[in-house]
CSV table of C-alpha atoms in Angstrom, one decimal:
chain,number,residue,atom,x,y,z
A,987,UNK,CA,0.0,0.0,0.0
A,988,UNK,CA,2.0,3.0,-1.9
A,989,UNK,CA,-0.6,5.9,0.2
A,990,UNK,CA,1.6,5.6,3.8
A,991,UNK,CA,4.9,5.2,4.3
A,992,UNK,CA,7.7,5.8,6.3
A,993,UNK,CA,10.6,7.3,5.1
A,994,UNK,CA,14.2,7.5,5.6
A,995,UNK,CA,17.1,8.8,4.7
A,996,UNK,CA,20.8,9.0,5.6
A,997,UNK,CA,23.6,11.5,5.6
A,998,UNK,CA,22.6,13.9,2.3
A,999,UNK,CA,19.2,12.3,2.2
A,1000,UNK,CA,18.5,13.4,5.7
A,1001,UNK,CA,17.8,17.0,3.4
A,1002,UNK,CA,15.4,15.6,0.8
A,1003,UNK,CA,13.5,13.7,4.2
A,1004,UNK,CA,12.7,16.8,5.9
A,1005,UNK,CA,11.6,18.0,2.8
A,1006,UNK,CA,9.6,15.5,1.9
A,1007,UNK,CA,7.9,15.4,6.1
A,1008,UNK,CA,7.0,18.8,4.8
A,1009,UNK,CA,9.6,21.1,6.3
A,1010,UNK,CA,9.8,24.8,4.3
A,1011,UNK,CA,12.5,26.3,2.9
A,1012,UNK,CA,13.6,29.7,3.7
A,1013,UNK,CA,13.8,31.7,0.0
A,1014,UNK,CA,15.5,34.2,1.8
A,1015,UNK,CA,18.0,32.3,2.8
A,1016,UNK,CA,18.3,30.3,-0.2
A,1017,UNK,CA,18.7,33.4,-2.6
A,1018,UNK,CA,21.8,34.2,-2.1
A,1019,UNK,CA,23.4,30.9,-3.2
A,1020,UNK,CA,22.2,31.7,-6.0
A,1021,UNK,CA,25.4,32.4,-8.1
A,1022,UNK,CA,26.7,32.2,-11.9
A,1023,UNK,CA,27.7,28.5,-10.9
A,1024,UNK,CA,24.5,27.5,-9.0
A,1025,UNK,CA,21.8,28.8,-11.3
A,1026,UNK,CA,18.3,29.5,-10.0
A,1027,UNK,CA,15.5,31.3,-11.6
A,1028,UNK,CA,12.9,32.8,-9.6
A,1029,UNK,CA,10.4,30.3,-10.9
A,1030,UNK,CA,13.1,27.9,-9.1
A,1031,UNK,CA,12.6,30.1,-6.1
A,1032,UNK,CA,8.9,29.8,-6.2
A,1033,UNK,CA,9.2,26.1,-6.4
A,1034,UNK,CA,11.1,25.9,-3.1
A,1035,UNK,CA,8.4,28.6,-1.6
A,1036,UNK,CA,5.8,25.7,-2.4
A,1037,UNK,CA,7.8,23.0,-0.5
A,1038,UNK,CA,7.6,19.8,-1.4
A,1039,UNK,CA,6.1,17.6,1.2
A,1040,UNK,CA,4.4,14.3,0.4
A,1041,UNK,CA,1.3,13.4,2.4
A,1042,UNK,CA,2.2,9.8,1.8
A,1043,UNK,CA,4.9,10.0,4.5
A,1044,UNK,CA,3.4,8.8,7.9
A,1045,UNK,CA,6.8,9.2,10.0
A,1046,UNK,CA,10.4,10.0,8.7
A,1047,UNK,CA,13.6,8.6,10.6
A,1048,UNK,CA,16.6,10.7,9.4
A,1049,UNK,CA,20.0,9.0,10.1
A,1050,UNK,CA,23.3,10.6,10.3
A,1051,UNK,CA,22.4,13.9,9.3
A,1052,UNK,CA,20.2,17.0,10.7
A,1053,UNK,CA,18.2,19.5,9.1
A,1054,UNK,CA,20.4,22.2,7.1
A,1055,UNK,CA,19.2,26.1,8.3
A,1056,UNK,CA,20.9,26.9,5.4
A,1057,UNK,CA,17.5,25.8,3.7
A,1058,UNK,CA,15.2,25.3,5.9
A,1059,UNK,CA,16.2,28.4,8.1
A,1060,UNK,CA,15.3,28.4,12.0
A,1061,UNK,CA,11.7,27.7,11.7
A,1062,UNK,CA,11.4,25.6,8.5
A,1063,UNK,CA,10.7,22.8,11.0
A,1064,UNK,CA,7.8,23.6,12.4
A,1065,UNK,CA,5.4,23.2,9.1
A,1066,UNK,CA,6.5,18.6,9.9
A,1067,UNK,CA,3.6,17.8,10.9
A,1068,UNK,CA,5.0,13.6,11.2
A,1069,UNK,CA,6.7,12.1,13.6
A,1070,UNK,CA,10.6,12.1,13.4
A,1071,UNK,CA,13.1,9.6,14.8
A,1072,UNK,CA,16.4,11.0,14.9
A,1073,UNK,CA,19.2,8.5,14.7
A,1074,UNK,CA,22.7,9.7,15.5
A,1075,UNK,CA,26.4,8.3,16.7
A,1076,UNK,CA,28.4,10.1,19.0
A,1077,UNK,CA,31.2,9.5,16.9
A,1078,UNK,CA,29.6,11.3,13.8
A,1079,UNK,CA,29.2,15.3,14.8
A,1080,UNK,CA,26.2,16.1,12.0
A,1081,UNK,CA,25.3,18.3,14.4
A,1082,UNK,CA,21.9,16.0,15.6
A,1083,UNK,CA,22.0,17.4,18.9
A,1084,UNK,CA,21.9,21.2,17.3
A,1085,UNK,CA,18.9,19.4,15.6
A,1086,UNK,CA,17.0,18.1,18.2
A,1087,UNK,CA,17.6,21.1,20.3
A,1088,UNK,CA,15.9,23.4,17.8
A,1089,UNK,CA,12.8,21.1,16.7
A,1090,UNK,CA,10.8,22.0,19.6
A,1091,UNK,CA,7.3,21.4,18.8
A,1092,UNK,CA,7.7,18.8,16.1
A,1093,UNK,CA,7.2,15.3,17.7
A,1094,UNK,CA,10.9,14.1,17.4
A,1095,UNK,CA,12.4,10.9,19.6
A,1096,UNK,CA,16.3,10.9,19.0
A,1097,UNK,CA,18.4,8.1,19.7
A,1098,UNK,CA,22.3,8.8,19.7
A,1099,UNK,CA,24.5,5.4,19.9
A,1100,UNK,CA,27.6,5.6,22.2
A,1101,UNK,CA,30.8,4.5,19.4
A,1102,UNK,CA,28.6,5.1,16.3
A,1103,UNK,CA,30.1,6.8,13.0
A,1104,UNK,CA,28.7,7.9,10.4
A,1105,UNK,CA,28.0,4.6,8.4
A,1106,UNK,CA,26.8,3.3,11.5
A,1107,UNK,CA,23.2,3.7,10.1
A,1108,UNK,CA,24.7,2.1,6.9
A,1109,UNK,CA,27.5,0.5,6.1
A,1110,UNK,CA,29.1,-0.1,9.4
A,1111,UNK,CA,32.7,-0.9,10.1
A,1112,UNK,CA,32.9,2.0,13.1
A,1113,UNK,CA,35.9,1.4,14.3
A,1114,UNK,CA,34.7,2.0,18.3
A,1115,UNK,CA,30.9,-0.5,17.7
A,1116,UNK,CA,30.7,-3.9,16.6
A,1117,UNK,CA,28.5,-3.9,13.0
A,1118,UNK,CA,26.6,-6.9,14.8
A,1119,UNK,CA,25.2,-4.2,16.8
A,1120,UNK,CA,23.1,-2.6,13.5
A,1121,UNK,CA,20.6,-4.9,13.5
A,1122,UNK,CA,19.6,-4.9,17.2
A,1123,UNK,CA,19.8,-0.7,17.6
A,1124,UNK,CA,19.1,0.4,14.5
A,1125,UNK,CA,16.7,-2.2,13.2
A,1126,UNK,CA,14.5,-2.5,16.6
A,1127,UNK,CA,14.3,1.2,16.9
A,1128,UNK,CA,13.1,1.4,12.9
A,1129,UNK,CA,10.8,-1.1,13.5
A,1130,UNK,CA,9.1,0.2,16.2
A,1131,UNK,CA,9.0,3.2,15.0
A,1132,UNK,CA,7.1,1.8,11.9
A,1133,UNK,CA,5.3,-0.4,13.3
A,1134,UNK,CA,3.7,3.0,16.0
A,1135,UNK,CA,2.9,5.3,12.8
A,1136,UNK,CA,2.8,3.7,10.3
A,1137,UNK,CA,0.5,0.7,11.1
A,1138,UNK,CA,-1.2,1.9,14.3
A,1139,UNK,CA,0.3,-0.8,16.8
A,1140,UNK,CA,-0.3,-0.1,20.3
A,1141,UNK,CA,1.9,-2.9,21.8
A,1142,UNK,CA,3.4,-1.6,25.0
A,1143,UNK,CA,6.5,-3.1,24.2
A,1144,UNK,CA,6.5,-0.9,21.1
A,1145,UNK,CA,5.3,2.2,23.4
A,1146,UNK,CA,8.7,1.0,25.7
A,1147,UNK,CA,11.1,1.2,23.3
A,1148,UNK,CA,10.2,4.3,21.8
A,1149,UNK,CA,9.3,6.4,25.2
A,1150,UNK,CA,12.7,4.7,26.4
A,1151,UNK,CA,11.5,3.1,29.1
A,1152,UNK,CA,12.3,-0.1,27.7
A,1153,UNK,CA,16.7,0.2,27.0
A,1154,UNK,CA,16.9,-1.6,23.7
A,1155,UNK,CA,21.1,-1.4,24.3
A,1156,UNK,CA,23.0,0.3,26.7
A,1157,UNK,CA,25.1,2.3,24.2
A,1158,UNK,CA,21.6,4.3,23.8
A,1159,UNK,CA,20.3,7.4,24.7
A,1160,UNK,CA,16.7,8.3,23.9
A,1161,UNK,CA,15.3,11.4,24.3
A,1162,UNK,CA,11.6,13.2,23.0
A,1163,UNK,CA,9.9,16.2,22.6
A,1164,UNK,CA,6.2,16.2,21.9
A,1165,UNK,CA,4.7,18.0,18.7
A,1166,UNK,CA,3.2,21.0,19.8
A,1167,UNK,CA,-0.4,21.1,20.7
């Protein structure tokens, strides 16, 4: 069933995600990177004005990346209207922390792994977390979250692992901030 999904992206993608969850871009901002070598039009500009979020998105989990204010700008945020789960390494400064820190009022659960790098959420060979650890981290707290807003389950052990009151691994740290009312 193509009309809900959840989406994700990682590293670079984490850009076209918040897009897509329906964050909007700052013009303003965007204008003046607008140079002989990076051509825009104003009918480009429009475009970006219009945003481009797809109702088909249910939730969005953005890995190893955070939301660029050099697009988005300080408030392009609030317009998600999804939930977001924020998946991060400590060993891989995207600057998720900045991100979660300035998403107040979208509903946003970040999980930041203790040893993760960057291609934790991908490739893996980190050099301080064993790959066999993907799977169990990554792919619990995916599937949770999936399995919450995308197909409705109320499961309390669901519900744990994504309020954190159920520790999927010990190299994790949860924390939430409710959408806004």
């Amino acid at each position: 069933d193509a009309r809900s999904a959840v989406l994700s992206g990682h590293s670079f993608g984490v850009h076209t995600l918040w897009a897509s969850a329906g964050a909007t871009f700052d013009v303003d901002t965007i204008r003046p990177l607008c140079t002989p070598r990076i051509s825009c039009t104003e009918a480009d500009l429009a475009e970006f004005g219009r945003g481009f979020a797809d109702p088909r998105f249910a939730a969005v989990i953005p890995m190893a990346g955070a939301i660029d204010r050099s697009w988005f700008g300080a408030s392009g945020h609030r317009s998600v209207r999804v939930p977001v789960l924020s998946m991060s390494g400590t060993l891989d400064p995207v600057g998720a922390d900045a991100q979660f820190d300035s998403t107040s009022g979208v509903d946003v659960t970040w999980i930041d792994v203790r040893g993760g790098c960057h291609q934790f959420f991908a490739l893996g060979r980190c050099p301080m977390i064993d790959d066999a650890l993907q799977g169990p981290i990554v792919g619990t707290y995916a599937l949770a979250f999936a399995r919450r807003h995308l197909l409705g389950d109320a499961d309390p052990t669901v519900r744990a692992i994504l309020d954190g009151t159920r520790a999927v691994h010990e190299r994790v740290t949860l924390r939430h901030h409710p959408a806004a009312p």
